[in-house]
Coordinates of N, CA and C and ligand atoms in Angstrom, one line a residue:
X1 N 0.8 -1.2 0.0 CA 0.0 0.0 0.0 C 0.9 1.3 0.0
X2 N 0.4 2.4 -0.8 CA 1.0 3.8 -0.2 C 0.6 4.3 0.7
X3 N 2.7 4.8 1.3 CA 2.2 5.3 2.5 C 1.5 6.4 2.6
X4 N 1.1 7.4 3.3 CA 0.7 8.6 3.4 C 1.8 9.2 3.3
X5 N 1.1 10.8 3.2 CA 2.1 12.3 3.2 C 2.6 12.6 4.2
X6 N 2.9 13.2 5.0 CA 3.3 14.0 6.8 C 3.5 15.9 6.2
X7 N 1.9 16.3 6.7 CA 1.9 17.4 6.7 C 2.1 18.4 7.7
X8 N 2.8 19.7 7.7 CA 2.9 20.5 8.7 C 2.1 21.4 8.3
X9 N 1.0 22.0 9.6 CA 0.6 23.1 9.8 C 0.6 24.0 10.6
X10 N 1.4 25.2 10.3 CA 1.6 26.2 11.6 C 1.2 27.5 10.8
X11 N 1.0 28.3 12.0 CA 0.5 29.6 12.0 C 0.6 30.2 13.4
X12 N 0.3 31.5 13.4 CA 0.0 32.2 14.5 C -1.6 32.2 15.2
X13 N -1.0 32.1 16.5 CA -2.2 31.9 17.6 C -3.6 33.3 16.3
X14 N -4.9 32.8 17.0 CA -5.8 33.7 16.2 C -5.9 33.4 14.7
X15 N -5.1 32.9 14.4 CA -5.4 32.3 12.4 C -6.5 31.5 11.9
X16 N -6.6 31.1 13.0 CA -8.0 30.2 12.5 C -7.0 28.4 12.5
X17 N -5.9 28.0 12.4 CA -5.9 27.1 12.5 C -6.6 25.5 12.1
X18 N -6.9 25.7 13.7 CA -7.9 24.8 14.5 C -9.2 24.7 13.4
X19 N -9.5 26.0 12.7 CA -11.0 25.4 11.7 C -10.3 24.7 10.6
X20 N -9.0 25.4 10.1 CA -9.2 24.7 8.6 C -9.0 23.5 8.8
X21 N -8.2 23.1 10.1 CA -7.8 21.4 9.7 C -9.1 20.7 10.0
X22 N -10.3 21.0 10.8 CA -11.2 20.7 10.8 C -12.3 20.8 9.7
X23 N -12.1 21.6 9.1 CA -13.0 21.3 7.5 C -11.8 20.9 6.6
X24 N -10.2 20.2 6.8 CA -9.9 20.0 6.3 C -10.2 18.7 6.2
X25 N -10.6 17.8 7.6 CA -10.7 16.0 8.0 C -12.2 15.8 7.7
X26 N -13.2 17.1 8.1 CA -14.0 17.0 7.4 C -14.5 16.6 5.7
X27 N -13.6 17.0 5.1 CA -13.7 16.9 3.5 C -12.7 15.9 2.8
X28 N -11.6 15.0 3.6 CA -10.9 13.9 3.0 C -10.8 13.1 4.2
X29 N -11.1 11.7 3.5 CA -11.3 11.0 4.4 C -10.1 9.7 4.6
X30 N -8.6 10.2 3.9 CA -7.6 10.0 3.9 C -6.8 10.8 4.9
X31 N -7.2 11.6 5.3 CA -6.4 12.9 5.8 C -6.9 11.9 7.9
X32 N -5.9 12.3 8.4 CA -6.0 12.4 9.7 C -4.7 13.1 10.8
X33 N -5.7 13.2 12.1 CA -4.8 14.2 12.2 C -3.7 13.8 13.4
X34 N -2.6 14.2 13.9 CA -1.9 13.7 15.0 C -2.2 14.2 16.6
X35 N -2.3 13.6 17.4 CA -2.8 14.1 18.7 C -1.5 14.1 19.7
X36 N -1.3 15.7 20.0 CA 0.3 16.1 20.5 C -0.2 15.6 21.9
X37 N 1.1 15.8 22.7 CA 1.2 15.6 23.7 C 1.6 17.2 24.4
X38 N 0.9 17.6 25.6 CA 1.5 18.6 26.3 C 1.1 18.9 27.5
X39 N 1.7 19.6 28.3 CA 2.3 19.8 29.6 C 1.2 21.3 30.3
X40 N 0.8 21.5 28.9 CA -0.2 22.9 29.5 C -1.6 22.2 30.2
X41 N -2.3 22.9 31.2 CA -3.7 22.6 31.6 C -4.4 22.5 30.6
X42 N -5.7 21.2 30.8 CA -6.6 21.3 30.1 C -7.5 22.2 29.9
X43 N -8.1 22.8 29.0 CA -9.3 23.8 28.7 C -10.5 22.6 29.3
X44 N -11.6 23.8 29.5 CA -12.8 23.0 29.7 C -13.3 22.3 28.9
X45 N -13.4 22.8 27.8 CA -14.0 21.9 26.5 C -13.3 20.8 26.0
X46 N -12.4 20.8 26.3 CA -10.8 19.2 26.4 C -11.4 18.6 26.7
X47 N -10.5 17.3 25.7 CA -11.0 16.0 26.2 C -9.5 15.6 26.3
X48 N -9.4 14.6 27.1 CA -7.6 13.8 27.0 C -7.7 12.9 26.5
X49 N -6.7 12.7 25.4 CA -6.6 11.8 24.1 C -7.4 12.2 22.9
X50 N -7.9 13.2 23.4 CA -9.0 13.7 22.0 C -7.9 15.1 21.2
X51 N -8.1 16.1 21.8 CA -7.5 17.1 21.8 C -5.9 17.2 22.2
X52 N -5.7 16.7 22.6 CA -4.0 16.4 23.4 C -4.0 15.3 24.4
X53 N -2.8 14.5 24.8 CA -2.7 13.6 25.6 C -1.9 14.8 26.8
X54 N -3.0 14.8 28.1 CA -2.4 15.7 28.7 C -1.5 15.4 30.2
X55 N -0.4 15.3 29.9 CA 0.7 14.9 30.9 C 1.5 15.7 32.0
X56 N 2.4 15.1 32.4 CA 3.1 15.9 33.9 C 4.2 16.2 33.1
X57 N 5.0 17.3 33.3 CA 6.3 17.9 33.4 C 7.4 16.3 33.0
X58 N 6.9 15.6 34.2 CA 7.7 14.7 34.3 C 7.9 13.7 33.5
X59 N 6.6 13.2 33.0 CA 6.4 12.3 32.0 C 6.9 13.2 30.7
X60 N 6.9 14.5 30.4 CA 7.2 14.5 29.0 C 8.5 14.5 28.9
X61 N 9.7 14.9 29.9 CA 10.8 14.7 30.0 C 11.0 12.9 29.7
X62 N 10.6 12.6 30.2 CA 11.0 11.0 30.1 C 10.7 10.8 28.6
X63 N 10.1 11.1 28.3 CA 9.5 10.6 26.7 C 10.3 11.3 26.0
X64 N 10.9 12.8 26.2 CA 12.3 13.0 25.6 C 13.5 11.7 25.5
X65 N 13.7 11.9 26.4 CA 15.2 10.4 27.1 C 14.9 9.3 26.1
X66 N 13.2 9.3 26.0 CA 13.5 7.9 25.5 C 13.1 8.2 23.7
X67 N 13.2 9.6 23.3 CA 13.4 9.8 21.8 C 12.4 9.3 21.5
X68 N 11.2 9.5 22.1 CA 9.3 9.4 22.1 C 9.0 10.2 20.5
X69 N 9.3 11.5 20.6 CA 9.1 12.4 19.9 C 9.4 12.4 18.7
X70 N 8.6 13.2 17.5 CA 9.0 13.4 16.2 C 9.3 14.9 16.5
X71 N 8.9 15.5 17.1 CA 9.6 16.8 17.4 C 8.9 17.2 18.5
X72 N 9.4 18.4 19.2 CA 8.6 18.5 20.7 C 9.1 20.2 20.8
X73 N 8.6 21.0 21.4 CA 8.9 22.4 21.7 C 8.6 23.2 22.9
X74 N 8.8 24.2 23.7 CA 8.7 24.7 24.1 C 7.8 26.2 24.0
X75 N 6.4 26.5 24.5 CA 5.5 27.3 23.7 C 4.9 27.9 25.3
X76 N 5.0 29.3 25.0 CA 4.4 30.2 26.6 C 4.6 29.1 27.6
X77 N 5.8 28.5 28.0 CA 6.6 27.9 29.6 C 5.7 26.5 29.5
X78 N 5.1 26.0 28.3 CA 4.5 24.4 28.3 C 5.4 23.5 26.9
X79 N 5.6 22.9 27.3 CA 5.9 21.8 26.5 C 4.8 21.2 25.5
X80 N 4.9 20.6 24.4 CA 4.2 20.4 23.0 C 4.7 19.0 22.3
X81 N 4.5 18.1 22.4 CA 5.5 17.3 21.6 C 4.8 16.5 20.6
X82 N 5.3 15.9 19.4 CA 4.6 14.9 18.6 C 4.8 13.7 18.8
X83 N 4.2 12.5 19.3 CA 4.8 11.3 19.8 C 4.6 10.5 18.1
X84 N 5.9 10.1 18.1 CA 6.5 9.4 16.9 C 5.6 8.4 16.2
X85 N 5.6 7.1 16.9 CA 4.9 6.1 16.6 C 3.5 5.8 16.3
X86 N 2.5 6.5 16.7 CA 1.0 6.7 16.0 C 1.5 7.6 14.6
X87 N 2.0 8.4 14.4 CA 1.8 9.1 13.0 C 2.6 8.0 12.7
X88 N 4.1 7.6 12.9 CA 4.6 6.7 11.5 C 3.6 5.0 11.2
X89 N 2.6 4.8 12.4 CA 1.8 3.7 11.9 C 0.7 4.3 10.9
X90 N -0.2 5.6 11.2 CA -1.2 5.7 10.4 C -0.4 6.2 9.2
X91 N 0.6 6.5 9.0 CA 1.2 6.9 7.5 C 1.2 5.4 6.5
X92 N 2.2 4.3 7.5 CA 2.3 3.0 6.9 C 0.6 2.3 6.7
X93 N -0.5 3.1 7.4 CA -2.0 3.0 6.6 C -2.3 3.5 5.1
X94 N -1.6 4.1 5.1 CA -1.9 4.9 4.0 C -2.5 6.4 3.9
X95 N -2.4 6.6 5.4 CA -3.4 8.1 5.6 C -2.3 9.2 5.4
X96 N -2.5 10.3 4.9 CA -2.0 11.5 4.9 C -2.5 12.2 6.6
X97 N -0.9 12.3 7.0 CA -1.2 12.8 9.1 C -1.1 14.2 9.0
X98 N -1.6 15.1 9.1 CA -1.8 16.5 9.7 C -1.1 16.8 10.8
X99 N 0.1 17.7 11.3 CA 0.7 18.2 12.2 C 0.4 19.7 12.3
X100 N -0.8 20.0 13.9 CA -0.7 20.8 13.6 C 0.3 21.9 15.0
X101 N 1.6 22.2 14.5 CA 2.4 22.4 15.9 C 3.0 24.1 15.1
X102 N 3.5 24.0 16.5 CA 4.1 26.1 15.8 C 5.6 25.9 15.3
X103 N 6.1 26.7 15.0 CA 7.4 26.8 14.1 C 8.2 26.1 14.5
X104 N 8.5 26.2 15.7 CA 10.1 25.3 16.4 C 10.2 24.3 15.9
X105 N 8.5 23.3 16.4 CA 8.3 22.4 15.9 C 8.6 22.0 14.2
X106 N 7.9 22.8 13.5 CA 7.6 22.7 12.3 C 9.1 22.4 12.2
X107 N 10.3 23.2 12.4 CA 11.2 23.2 11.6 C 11.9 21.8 11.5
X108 N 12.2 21.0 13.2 CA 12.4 19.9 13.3 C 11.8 19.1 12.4
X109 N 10.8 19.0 11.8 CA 10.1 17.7 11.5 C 10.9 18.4 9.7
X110 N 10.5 19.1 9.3 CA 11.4 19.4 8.2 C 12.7 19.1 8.3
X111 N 13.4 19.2 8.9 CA 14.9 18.7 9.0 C 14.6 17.1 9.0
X112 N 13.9 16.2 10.2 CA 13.9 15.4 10.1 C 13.1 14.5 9.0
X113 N 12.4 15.0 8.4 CA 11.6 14.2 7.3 C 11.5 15.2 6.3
X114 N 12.1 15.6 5.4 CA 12.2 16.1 4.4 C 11.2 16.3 3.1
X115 N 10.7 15.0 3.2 CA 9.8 14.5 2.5 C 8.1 14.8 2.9
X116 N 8.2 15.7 3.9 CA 7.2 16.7 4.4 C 7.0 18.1 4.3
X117 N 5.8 17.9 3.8 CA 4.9 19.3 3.1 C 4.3 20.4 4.1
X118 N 5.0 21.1 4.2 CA 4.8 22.4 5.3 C 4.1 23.7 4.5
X119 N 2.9 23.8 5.3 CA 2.3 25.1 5.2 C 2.2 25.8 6.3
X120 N 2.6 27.6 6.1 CA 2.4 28.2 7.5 C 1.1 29.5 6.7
X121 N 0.1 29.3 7.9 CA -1.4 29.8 7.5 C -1.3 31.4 7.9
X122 N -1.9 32.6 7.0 CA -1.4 33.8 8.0 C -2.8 34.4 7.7
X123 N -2.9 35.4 8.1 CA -3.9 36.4 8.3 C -4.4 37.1 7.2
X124 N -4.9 38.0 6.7 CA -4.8 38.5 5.7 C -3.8 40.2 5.8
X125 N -3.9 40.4 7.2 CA -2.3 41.2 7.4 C -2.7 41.0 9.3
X126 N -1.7 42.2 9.3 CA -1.4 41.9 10.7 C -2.6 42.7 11.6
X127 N -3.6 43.5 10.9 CA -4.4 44.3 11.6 C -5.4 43.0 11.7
X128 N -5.9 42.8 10.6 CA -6.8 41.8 11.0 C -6.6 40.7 11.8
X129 N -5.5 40.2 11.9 CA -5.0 39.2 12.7 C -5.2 40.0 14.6
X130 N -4.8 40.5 14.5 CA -4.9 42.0 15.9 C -6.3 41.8 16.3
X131 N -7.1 42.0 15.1 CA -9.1 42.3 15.6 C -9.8 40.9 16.1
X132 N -8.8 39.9 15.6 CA -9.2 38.5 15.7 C -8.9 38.1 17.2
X133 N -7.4 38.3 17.4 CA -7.3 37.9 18.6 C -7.9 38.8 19.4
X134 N -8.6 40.0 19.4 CA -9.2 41.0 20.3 C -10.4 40.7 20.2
X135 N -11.5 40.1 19.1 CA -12.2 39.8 19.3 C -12.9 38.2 19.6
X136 N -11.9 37.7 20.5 CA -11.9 36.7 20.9 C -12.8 37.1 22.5
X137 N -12.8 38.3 23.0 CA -13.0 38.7 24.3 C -12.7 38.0 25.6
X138 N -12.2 36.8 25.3 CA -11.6 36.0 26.7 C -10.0 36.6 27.1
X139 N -9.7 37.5 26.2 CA -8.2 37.8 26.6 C -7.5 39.3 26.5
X140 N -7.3 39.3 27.8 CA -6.9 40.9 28.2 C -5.6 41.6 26.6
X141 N -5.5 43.1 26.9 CA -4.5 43.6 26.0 C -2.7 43.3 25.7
X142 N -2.8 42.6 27.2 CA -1.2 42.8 27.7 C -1.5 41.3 27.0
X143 N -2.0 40.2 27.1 CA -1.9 39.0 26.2 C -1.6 39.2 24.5
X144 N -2.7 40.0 24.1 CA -3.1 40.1 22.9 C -1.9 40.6 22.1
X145 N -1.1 41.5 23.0 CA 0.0 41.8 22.8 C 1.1 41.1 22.8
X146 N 1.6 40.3 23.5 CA 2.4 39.2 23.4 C 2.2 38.2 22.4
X147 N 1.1 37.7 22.4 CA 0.4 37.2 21.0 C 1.1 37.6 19.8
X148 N 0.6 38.9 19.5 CA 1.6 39.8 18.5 C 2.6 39.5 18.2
X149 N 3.2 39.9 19.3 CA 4.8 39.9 19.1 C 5.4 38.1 18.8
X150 N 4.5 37.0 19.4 CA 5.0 36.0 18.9 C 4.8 35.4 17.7
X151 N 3.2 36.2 16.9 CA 3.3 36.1 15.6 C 4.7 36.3 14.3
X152 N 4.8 37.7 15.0 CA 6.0 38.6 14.3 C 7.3 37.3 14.4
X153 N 7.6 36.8 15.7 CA 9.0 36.5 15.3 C 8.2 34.7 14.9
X154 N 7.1 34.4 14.4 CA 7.1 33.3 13.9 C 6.9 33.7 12.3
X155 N 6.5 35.0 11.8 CA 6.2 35.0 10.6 C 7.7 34.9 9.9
X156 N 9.1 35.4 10.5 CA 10.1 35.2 10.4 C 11.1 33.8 10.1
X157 N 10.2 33.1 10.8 CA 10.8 31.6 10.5 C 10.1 31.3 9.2
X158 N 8.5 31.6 9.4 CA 8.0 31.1 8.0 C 8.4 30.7 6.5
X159 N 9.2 31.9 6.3 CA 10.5 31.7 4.9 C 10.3 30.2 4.7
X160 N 10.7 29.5 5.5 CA 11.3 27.9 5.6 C 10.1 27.2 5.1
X161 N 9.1 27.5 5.2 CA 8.0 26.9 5.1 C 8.0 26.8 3.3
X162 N 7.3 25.8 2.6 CA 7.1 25.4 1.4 C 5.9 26.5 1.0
X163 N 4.7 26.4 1.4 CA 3.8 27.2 1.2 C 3.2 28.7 2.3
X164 N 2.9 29.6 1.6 CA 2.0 30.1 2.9 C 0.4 30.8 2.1
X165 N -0.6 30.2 3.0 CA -1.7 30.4 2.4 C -2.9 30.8 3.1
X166 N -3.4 32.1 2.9 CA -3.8 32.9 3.8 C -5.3 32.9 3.8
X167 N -5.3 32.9 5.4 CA -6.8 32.1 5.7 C -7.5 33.3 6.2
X168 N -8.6 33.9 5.0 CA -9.5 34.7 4.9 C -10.7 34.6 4.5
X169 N -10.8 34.0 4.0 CA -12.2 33.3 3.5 C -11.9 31.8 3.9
X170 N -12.4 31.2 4.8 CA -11.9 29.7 5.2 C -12.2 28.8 4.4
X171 N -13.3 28.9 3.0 CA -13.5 27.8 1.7 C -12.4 28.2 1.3
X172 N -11.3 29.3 0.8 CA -10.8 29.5 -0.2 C -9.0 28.8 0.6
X173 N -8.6 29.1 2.0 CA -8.1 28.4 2.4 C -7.8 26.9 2.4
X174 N -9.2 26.5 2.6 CA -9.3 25.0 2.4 C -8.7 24.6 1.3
X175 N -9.3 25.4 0.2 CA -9.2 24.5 -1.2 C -7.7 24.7 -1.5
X176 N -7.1 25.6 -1.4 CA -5.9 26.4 -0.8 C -5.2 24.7 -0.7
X177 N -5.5 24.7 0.5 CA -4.3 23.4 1.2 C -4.9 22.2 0.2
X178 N -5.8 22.0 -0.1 CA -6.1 21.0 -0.9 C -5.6 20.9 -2.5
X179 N -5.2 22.0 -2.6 CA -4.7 22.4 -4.4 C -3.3 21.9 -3.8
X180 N -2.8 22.3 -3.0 CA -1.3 22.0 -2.5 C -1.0 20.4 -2.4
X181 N -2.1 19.6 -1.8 CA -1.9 17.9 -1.4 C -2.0 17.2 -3.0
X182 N -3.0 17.9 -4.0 CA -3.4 17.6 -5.3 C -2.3 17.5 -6.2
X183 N -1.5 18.8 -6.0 CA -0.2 19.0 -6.9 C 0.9 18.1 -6.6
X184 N 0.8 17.9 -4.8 CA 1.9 17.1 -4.6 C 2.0 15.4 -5.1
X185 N 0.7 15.3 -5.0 CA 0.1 13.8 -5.4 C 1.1 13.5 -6.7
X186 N 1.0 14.8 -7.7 CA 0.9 14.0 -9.0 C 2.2 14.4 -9.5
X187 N 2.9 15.5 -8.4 CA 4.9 15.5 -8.6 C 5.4 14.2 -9.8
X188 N 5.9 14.7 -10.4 CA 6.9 13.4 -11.1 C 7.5 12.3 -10.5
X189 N 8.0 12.8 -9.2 CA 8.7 11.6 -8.6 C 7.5 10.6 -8.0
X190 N 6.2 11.0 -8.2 CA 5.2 9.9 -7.7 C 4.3 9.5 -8.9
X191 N 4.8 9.5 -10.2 CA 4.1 9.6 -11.3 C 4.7 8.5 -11.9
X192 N 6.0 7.8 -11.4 CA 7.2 7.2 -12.5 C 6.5 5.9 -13.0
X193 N 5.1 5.5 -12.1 CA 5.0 4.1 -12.9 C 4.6 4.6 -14.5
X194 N 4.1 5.9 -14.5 CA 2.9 6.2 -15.6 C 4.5 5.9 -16.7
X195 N 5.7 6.7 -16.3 CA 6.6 7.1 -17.1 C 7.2 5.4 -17.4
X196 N 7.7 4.7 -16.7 CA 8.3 3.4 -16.9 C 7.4 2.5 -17.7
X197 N 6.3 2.4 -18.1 CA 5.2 1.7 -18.9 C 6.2 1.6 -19.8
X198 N 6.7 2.7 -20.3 CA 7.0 3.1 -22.0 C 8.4 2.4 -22.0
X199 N 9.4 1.9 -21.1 CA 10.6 1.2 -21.3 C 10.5 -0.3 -21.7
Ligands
LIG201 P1 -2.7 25.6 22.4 O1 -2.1 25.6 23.8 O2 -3.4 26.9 22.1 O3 -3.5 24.4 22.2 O4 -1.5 25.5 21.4 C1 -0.4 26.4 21.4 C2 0.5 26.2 20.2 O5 1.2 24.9 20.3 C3 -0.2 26.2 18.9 O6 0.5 27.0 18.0 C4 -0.2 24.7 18.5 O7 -0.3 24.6 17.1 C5 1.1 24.3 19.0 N1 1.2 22.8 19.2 C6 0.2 22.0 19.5 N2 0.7 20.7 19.5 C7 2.0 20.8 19.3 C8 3.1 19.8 19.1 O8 2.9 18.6 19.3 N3 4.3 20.3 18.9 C9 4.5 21.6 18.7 N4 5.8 22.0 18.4 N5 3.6 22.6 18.8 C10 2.3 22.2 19.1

């Protein structure tokens, strides 16, 4: 069987994220997504093992040591990690695995698996990104502000990123990342039986 893709998805806090890959699993039913591990409190609306596998300080350290991780980060004083082994089994399914982690992350998994398709999702500029996180109303100025500023020095790493595709109208996004998995499908280097027929 073929294996799956290993996609990255990062952006800044407020991007919307969290919807496209959800109307993204909604709309391919090859596509799944990887469930991180981290060290931050659960939200009320969390589930554990749904949303994140939510652990102790201690336990994610150990799962360092023991090279658990496909990549793992440090994000506002919590830990984030991708545990290795469920995405490289659902790949050897054949599914295309969705990562969706912030830059640090992103960049490891590109170093380490090269053969992964990285998109970083942005705003349509930075004001609107600004009204987004403000109009969340759960979060004071002095946040919103920090937010900011960690957009700024992640839009910076972005460069690295293969694509970046700006999530303003969330159908047009979607189709966005989906024109991206379409093109990659049919690359040359995944095309060669069509080419070898003729030898
Ligand atoms: P939140 O705490 O809001 O759920 O996530 C904070 C940030 O951590 C988001 O940018 C999210 O994409 C990122 N994140 C979630 N899981 C992982 C992971 O496994 N690894 C890394 N590097 N970042 C992650």
């Amino acid at each position: 069987m073929k294996k799956g893709r290993l996609i990255v998805i990062s952006g800044p806090s407020g991007v919307g994220k969290g919807t496209v890959v959800r109307a993204l699993l909604e709309r391919d039913p090859q596509l799944r997504v990887s469930v991180s591990a981290t060290t931050r409190p659960m939200r009320p609306n969390e589930i554990d093992g749904v949303h994140y596998y939510f652990i102790s300080h201690e336990k994610f350290e150990e799962m360092i040591a023991q090279d658990l991780f496909l990549e793992h980060a440090q994000y506002v004083g919590n830990y984030y990690g991708t545990p290795e082994a469920p995405v490289d089994r659902m790949l050897e399914q054949g599914f295309d695995v969705i990562l969706e982690i912030e830059v640090q992350g992103g960049l490891q998994v590109m170093k380490r698996r090269p053969d992964a398709i990285s998109v970083f999702l942005v705003a349509p500029s930075f004001e609107v990104l600004a009204a987004r996180l403000r109009g969340r109303g759960d979060t004071d100025e002095e946040k919103v502000l920090m937010r900011l500023q960690q957009a700024r020095m992640e839009y910076l790493v972005a460069s690295q990123y293969q694509y970046v595709v700006v999530n303003d109208r969330l159908e047009d996004a979607v189709s966005d990342v989906q024109a991206i998995l379409r093109a990659d499908a049919i690359k040359t280097e995944h095309q060669q039986h069509f080419l070898k027929e003729a030898l």
